[in-house]
mmCIF file of C-alpha atoms in Angstrom:
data_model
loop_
_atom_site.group_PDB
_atom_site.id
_atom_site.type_symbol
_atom_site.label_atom_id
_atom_site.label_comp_id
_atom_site.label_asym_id
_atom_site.label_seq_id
_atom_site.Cartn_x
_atom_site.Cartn_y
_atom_site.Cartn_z
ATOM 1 C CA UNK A 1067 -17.817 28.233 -30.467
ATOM 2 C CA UNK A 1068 -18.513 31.550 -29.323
ATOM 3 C CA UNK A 1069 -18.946 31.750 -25.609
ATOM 4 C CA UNK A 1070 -22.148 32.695 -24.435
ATOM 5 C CA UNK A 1071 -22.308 36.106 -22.528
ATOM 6 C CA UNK A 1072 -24.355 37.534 -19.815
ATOM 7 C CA UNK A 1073 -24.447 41.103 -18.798
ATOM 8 C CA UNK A 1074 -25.591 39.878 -15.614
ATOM 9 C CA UNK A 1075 -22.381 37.344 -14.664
ATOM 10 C CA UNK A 1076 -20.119 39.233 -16.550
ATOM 11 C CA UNK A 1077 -20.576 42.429 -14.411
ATOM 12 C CA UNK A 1078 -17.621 42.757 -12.013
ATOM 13 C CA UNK A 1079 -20.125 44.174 -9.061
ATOM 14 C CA UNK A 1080 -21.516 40.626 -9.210
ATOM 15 C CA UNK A 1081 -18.281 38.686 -8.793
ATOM 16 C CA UNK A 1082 -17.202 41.668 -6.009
ATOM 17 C CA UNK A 1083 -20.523 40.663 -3.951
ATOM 18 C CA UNK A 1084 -19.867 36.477 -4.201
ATOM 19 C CA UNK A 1085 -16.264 37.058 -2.724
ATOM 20 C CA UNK A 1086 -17.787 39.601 -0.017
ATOM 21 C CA UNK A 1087 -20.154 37.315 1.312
ATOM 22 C CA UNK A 1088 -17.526 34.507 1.286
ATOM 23 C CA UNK A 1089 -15.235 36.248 2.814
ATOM 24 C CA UNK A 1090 -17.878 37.514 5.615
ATOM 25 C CA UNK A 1091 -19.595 34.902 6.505
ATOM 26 C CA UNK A 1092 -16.093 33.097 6.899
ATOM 27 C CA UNK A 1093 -15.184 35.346 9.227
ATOM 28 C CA UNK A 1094 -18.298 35.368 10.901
ATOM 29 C CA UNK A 1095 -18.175 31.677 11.556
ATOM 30 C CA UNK A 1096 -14.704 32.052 12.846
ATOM 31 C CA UNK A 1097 -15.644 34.339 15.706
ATOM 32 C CA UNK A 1098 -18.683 32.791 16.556
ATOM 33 C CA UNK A 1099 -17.220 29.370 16.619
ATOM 34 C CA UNK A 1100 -14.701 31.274 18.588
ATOM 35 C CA UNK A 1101 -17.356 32.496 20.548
ATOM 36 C CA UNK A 1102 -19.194 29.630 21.381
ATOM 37 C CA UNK A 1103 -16.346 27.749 22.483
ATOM 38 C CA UNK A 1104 -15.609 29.906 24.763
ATOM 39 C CA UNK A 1105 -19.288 30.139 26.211
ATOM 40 C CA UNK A 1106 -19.172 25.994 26.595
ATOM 41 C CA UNK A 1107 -15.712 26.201 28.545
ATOM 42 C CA UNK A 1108 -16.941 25.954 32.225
ATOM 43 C CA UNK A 1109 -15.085 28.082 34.902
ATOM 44 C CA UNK A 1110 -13.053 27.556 37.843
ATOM 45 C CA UNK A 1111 -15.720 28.298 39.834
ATOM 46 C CA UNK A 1112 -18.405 25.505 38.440
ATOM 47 C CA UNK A 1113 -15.952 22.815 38.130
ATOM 48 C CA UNK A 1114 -14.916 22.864 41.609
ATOM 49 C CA UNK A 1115 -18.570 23.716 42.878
ATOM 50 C CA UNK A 1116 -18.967 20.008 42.197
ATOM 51 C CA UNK A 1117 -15.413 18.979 42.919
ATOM 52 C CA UNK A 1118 -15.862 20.145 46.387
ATOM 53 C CA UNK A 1119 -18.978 18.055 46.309
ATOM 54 C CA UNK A 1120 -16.766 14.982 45.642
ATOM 55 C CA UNK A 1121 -13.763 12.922 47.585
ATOM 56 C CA UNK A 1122 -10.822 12.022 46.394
ATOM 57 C CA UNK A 1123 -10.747 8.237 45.763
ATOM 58 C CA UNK A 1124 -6.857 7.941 46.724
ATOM 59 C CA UNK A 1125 -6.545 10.149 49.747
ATOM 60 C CA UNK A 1126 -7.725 10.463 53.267
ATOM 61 C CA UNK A 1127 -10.644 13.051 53.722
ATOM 62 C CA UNK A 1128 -9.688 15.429 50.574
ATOM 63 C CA UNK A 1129 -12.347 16.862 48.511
ATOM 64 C CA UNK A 1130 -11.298 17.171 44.839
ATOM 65 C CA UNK A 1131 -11.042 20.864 44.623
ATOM 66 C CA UNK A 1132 -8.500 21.079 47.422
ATOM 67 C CA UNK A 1133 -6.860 17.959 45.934
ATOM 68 C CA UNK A 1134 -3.310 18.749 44.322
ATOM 69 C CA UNK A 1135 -2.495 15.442 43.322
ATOM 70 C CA UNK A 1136 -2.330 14.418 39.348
ATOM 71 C CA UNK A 1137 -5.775 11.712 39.750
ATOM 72 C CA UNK A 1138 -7.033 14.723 41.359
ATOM 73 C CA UNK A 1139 -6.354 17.284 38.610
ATOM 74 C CA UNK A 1140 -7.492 14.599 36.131
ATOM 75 C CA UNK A 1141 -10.886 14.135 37.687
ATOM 76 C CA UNK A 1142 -11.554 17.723 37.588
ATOM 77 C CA UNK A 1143 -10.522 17.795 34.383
ATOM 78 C CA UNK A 1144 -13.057 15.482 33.406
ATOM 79 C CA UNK A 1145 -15.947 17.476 35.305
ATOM 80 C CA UNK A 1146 -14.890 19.674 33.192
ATOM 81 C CA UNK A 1147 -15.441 17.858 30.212
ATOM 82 C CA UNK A 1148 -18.517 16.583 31.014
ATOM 83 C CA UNK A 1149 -19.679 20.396 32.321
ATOM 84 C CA UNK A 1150 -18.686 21.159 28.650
ATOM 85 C CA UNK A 1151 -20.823 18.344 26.960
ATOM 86 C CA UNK A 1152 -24.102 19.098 28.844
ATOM 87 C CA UNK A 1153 -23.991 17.047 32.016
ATOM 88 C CA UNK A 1154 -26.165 18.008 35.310
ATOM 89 C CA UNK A 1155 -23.971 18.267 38.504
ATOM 90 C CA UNK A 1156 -27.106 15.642 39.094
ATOM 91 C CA UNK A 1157 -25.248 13.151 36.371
ATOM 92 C CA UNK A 1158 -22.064 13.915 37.058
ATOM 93 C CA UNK A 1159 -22.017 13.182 40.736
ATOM 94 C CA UNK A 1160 -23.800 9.808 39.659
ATOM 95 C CA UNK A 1161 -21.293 9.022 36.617
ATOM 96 C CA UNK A 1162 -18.634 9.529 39.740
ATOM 97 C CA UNK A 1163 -20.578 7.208 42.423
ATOM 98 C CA UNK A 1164 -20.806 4.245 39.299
ATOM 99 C CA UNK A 1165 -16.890 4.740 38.839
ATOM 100 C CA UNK A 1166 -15.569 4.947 42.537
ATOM 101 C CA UNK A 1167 -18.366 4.544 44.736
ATOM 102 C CA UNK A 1168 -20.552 6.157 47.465
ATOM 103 C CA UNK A 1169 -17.449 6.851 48.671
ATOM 104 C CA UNK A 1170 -16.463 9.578 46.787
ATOM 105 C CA UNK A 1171 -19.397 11.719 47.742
ATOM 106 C CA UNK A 1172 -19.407 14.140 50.539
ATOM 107 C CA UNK A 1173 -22.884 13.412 51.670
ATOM 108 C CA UNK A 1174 -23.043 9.405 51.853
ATOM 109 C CA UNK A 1175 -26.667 9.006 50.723
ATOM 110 C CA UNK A 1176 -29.374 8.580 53.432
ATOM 111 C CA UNK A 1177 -30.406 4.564 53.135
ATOM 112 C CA UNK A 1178 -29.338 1.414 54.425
ATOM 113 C CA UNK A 1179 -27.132 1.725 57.111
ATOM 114 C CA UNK A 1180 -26.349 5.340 56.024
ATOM 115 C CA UNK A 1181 -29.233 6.604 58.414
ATOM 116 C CA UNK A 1182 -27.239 5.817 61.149
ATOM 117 C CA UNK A 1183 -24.610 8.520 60.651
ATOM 118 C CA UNK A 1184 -27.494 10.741 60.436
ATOM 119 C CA UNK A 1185 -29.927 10.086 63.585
ATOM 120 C CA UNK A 1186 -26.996 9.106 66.054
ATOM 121 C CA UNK A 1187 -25.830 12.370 66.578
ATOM 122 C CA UNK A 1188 -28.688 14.186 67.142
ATOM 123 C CA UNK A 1189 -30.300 11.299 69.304
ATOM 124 C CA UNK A 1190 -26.588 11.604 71.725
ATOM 125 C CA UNK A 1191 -27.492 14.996 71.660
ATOM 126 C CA UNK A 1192 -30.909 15.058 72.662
ATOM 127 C CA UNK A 1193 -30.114 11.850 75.572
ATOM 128 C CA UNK A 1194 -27.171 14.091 76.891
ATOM 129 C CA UNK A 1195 -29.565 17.165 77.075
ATOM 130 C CA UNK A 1196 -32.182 15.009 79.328
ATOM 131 C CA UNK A 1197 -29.618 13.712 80.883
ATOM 132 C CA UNK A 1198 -28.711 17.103 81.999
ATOM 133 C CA UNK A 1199 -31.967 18.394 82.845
ATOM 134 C CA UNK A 1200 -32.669 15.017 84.845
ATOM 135 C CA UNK A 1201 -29.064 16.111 87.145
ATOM 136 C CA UNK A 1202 -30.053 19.781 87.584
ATOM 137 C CA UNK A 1203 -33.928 18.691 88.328
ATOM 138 C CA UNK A 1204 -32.200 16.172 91.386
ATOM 139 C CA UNK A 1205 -29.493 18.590 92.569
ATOM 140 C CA UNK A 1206 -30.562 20.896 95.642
ATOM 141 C CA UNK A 1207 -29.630 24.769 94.605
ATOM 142 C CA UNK A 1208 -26.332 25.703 95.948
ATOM 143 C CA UNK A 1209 -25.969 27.025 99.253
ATOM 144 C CA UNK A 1210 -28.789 25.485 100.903
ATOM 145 C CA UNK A 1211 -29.218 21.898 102.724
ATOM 146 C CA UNK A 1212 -31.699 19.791 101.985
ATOM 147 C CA UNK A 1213 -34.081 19.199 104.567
ATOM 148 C CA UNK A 1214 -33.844 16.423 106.831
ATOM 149 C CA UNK A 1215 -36.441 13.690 106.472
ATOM 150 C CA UNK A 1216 -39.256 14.160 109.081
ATOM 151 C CA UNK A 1217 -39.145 11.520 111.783
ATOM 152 C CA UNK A 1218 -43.036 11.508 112.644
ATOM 153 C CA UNK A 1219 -42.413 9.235 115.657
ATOM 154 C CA UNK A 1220 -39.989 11.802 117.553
ATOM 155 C CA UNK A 1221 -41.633 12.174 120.712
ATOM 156 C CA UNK A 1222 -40.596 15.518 121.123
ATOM 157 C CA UNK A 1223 -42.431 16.640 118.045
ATOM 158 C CA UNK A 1224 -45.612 15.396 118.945
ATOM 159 C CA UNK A 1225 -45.537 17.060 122.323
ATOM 160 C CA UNK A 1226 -44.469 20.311 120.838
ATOM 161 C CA UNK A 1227 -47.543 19.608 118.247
ATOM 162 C CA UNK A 1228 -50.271 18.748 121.376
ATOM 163 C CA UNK A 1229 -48.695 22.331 122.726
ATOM 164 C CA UNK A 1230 -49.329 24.564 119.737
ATOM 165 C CA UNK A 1231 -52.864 22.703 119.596
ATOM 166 C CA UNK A 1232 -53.457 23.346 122.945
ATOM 167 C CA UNK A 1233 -52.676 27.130 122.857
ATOM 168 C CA UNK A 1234 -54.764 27.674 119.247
ATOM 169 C CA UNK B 748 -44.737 8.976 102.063
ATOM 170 C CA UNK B 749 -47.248 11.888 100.731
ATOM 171 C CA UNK B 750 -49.519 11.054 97.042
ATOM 172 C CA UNK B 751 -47.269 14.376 95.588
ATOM 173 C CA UNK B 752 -43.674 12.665 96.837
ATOM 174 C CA UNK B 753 -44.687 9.369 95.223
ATOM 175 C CA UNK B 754 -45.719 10.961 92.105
ATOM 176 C CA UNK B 755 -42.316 12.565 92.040
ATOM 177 C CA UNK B 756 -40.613 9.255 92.667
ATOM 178 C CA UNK B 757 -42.745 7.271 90.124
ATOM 179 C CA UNK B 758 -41.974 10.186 87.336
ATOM 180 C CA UNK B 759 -38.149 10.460 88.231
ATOM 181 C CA UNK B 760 -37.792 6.466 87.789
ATOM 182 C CA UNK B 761 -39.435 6.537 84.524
ATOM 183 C CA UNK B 762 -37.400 9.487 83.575
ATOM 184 C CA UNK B 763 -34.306 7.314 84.407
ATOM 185 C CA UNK B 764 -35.425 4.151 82.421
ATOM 186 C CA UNK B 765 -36.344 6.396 79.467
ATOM 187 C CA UNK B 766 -32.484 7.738 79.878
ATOM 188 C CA UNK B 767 -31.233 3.949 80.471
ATOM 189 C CA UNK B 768 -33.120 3.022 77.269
ATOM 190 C CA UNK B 769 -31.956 5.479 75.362
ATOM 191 C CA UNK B 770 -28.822 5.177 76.052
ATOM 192 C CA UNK B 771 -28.972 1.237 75.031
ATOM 193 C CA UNK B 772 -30.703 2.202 72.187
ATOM 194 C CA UNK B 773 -27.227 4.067 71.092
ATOM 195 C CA UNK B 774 -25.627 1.546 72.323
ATOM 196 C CA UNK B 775 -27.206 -0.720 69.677
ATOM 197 C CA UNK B 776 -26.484 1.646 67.218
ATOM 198 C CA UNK B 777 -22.723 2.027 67.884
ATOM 199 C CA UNK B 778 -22.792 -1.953 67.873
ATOM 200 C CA UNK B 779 -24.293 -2.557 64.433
ATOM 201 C CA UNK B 780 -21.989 0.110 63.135
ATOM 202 C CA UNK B 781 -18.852 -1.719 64.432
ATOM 203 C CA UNK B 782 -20.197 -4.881 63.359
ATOM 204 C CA UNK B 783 -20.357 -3.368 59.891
ATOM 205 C CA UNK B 784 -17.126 -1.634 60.120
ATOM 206 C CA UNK B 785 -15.456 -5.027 60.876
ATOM 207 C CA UNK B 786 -17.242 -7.469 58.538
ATOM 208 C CA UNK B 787 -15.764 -5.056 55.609
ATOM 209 C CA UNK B 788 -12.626 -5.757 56.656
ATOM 210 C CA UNK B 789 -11.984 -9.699 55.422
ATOM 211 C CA UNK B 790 -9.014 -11.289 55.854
ATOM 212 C CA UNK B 791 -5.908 -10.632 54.409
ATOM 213 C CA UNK B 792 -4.918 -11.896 51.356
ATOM 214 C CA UNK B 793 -1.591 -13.697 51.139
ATOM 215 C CA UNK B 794 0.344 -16.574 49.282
ATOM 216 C CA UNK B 795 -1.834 -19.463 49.451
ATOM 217 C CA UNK B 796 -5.539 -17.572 49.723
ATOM 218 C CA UNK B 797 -7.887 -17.630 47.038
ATOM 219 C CA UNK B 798 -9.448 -14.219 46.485
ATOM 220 C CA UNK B 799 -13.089 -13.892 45.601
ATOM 221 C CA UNK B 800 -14.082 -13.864 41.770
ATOM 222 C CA UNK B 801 -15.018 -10.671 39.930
ATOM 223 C CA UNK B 802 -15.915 -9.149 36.553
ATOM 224 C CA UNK B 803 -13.833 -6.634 34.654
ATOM 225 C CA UNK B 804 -15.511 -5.129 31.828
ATOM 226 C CA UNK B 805 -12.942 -3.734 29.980
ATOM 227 C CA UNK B 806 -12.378 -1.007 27.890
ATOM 228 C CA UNK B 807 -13.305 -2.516 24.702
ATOM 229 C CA UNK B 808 -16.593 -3.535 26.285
ATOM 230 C CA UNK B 809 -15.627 -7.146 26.876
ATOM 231 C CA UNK B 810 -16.584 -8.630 30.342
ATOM 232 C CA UNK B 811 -14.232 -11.144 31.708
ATOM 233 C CA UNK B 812 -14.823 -13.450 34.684
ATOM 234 C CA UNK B 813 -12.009 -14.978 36.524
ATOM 235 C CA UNK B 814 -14.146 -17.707 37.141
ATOM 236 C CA UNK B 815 -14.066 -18.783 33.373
ATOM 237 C CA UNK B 816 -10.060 -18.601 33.675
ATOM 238 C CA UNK B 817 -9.855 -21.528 35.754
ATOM 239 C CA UNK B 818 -7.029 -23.865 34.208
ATOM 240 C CA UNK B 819 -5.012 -20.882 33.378
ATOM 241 C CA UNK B 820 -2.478 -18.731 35.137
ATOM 242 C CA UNK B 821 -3.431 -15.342 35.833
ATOM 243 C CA UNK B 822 -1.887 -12.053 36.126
ATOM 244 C CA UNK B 823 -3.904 -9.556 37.372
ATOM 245 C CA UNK B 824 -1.844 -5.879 37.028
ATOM 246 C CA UNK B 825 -3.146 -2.648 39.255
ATOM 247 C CA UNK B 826 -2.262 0.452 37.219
ATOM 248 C CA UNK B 827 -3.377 3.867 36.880
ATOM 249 C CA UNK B 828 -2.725 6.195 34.314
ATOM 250 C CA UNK B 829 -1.385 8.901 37.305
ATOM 251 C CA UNK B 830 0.819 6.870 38.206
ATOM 252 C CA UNK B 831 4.617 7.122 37.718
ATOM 253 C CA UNK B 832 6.315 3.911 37.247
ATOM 254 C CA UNK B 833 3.550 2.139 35.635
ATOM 255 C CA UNK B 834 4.170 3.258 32.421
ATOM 256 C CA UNK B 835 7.285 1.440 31.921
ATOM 257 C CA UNK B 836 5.949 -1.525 33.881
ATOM 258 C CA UNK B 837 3.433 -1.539 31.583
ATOM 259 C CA UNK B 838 5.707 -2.332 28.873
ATOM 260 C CA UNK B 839 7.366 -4.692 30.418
ATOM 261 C CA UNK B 840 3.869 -6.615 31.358
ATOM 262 C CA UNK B 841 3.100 -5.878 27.439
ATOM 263 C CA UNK B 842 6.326 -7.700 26.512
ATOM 264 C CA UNK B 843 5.541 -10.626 28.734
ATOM 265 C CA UNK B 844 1.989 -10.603 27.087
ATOM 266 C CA UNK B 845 3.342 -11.302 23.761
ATOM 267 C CA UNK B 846 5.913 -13.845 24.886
ATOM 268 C CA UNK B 847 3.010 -15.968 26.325
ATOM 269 C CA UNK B 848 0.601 -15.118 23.304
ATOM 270 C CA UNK B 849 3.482 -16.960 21.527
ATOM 271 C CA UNK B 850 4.528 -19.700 23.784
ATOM 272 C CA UNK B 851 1.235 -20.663 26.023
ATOM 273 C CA UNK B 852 -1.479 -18.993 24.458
ATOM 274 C CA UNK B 853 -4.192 -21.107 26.464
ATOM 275 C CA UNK B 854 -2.066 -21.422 29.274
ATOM 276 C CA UNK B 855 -1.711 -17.762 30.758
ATOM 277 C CA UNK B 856 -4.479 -14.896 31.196
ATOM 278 C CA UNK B 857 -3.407 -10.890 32.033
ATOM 279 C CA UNK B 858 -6.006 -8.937 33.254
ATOM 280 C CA UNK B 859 -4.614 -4.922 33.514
ATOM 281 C CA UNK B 860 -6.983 -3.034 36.087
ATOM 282 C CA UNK B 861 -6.964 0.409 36.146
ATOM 283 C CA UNK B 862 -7.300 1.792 39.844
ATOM 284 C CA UNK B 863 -9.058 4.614 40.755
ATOM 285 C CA UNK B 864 -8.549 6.450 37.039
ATOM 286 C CA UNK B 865 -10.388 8.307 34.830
ATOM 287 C CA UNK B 866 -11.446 6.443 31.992
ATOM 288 C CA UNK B 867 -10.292 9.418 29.602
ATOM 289 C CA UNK B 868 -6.852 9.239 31.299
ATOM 290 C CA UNK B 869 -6.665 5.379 31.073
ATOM 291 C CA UNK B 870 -7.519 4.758 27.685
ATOM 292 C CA UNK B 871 -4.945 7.301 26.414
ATOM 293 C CA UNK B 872 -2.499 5.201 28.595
ATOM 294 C CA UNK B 873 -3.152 2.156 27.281
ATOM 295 C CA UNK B 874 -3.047 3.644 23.308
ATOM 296 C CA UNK B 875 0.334 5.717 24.463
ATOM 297 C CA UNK B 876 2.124 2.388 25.815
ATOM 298 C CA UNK B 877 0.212 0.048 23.181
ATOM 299 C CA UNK B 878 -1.103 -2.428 25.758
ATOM 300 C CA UNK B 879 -3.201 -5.134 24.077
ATOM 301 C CA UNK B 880 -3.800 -7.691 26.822
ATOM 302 C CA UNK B 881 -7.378 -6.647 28.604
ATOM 303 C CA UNK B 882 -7.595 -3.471 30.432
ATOM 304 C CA UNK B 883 -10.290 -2.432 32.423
ATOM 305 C CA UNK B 884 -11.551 0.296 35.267
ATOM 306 C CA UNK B 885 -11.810 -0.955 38.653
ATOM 307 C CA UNK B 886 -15.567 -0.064 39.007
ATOM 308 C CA UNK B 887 -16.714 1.096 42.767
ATOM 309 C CA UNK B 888 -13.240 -0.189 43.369
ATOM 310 C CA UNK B 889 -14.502 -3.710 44.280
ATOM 311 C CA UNK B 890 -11.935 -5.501 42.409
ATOM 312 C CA UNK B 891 -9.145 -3.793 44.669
ATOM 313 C CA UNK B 892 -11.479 -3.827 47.826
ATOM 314 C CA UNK B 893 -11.152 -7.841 46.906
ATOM 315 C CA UNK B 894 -7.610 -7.762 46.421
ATOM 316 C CA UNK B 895 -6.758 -5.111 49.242
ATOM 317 C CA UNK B 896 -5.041 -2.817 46.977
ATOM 318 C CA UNK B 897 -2.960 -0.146 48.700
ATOM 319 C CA UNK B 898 -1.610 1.650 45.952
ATOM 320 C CA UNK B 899 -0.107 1.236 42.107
ATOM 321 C CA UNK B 900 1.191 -0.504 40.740
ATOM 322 C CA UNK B 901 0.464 -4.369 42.419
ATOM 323 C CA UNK B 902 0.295 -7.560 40.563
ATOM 324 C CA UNK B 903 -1.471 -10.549 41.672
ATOM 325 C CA UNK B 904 -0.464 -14.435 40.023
ATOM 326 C CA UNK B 905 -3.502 -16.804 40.292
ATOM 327 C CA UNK B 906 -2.269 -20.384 39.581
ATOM 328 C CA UNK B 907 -4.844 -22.707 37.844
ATOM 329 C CA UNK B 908 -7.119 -22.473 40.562
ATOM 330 C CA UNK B 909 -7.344 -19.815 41.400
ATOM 331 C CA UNK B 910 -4.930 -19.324 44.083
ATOM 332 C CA UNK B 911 -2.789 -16.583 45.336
ATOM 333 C CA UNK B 912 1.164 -17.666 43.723
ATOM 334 C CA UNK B 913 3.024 -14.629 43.741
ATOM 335 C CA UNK B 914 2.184 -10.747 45.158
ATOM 336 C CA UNK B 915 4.260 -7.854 43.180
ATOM 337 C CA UNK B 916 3.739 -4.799 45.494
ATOM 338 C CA UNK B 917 5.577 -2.358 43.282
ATOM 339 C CA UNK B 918 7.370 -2.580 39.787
ATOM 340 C CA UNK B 919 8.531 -5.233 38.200
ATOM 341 C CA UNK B 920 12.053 -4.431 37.495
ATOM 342 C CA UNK B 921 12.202 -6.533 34.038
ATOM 343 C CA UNK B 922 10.706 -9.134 31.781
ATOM 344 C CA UNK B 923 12.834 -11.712 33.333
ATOM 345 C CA UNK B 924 11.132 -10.809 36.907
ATOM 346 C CA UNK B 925 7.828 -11.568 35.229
ATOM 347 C CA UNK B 926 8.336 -14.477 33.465
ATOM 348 C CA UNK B 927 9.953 -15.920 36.790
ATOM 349 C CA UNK B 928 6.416 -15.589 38.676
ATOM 350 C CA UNK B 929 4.278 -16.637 35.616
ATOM 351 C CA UNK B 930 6.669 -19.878 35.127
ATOM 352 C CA UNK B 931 6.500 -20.862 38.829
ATOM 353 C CA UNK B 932 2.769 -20.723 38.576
ATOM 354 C CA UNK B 933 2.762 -22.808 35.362
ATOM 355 C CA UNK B 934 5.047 -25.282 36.800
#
């Protein structure tokens, strides 16, 4: 059987332009793909902007950015991660209070007995500040006695008083 | 006494029972936070104690109560992925798994719990040291708030009910050390 033929297929140009825009747009998927990944890795900087939101779970007053200890590096690693796939700082602060609990945040949040931490040290401040003004209000100025109570009954008074009256 | 030197009286003793109030009033405040401080703090769990039940949901999505392993011995393993001689204990406690999956399957119960980990971490763990018995993350860490956890690895033996038999703090050395502990419980 004779095999059909077609100007159109046959011509080389044709078969030139298929592999050309193969070729292409592999390579243009490459580099974006390239591309994009490197657009979705999160920085340094935004992974610990959170971390140093967040406490280490196994150490004494450490926020994770400053924490050099493996659990440490894996948690950021993870904020990482979930930086990557979308996450809010919003979520991943909550995805890390669910795991460890409110302990791992910087700011415990303000309810239950929370409040506490927040109004006591204002109120101290604001009772020592009265407290102050109440000593300085009752203390004479320095330098200068405070005058002795007046003994209306001294009979020497009240004859020095019917003098003056006597001579006005 | 003059009207103006009484005012000044009556207004500096109300001053100073504001201040006396106030100063109760943090008073109160300091009090309720010690109370809480100290009410977190149970007692300490020893030999002989029987800790509080919990939940573990593990990794596999199975929730397991320690109340529904009453009748059993229980081994309940602190871990984390971070740290460095769990990984061979691990084996160890995965040997000693299989020996009682063999010998007293309804007998004994192992409960792995990992301790302040990251999930990612712990599951590669568990697939790099092929642990099978349940594993789970210590959630808000009240299973190790329960069990007073200082660090990893620790290992807790409940007898049948419930109580405290044995306390690892640190590695078990061999299969042989946990087989001793699980055995004393059984007997």
């Amino acid at each position: 059987m004779r095999p059909i033929k077609n100007a159109f297929f046959e011509g080389s140009w044709f078969w030139k332009l298929l592999v050309a825009c193969f070729l292409s747009s592999l390579v243009l998927g490459v580099i974006s793909k390239q591309i994009f990944a490197q657009a979705s890795t999160p920085s340094d900087d935004a992974v610990n902007q959170i971390a140093s939101q967040l406490y280490c779970p196994t150490c004494e007053n450490i926020t994770l950015d400053d924490c050099t200890t493996q659990s440490c590096r894996q948690m950021r690693a993870l904020i990482r991660e979930q930086l990557a796939e979308g996450l809010t700082e919003q979520e991943i602060k909550d995805y890390f209070v669910a795991q460890y609990g409110e302990k791992v945040l910087g700011e415990p949040p303000a309810r239950g007995l929370n409040w506490v931490l927040y109004v006591l040290p204002p109120l101290a401040f604001l009772i020592g500040m009265a407290a102050l003004v109440l000593w300085l209000r009752q203390k004479p100025p320095d330098g200068i006695e405070p005058p002795p109570p007046q003994n209306t009954d001294d009979p020497y008074l009240k004859q020095v008083e019917q003098d003056l009256k006597k001579l006005t | 006494m003059s009207p103006k030197s009484k005012y000044t009286s009556r207004s500096q003793n109300n001053s100073k029972a504001w201040m006396i109030l106030a100063i109760l009033g943090v008073l109160v405040l300091l009090t309720i936070l010690g109370i809480r401080l100290f009410s977190n703090e149970s007692d300490v769990l020893e030999v002989g104690k029987t800790p509080k039940d919990f939940v573990l949901t593990t990794f596999s999505g199975e929730t397991i109560n320690t109340q529904d392993l009453r009748g059993k011995v229980v081994l309940i393993n602190f871990w984390a992925s971070w740290c460095t001689t769990c990984d061979e204990e691990g084996e160890l406690l995965e040997a000693a798994w299989r020996f009682y999956q063999r010998n007293n399957p309804d007998q004994v119960a192992f409960l792995g719990v990992a301790y302040a980990d990251t999930q990612p971490a712990s599951m590669a763990f568990i697939e790099n040291y092929g642990l099978t018995y349940p594993n789970g993350p210590d959630l808000q860490n009240q299973i190790s708030r329960i069990y007073q956890v200082g660090g990893v690895p620790e290992t807790y033996i409940l007898d049948e009910t419930g109580e405290v038999t044995a306390i690892k703090i640190g590695t078990f050395m061999s299969l042989e050390e946990i087989t001793t502990v699980i055995n004393t419980a059984l007997d």
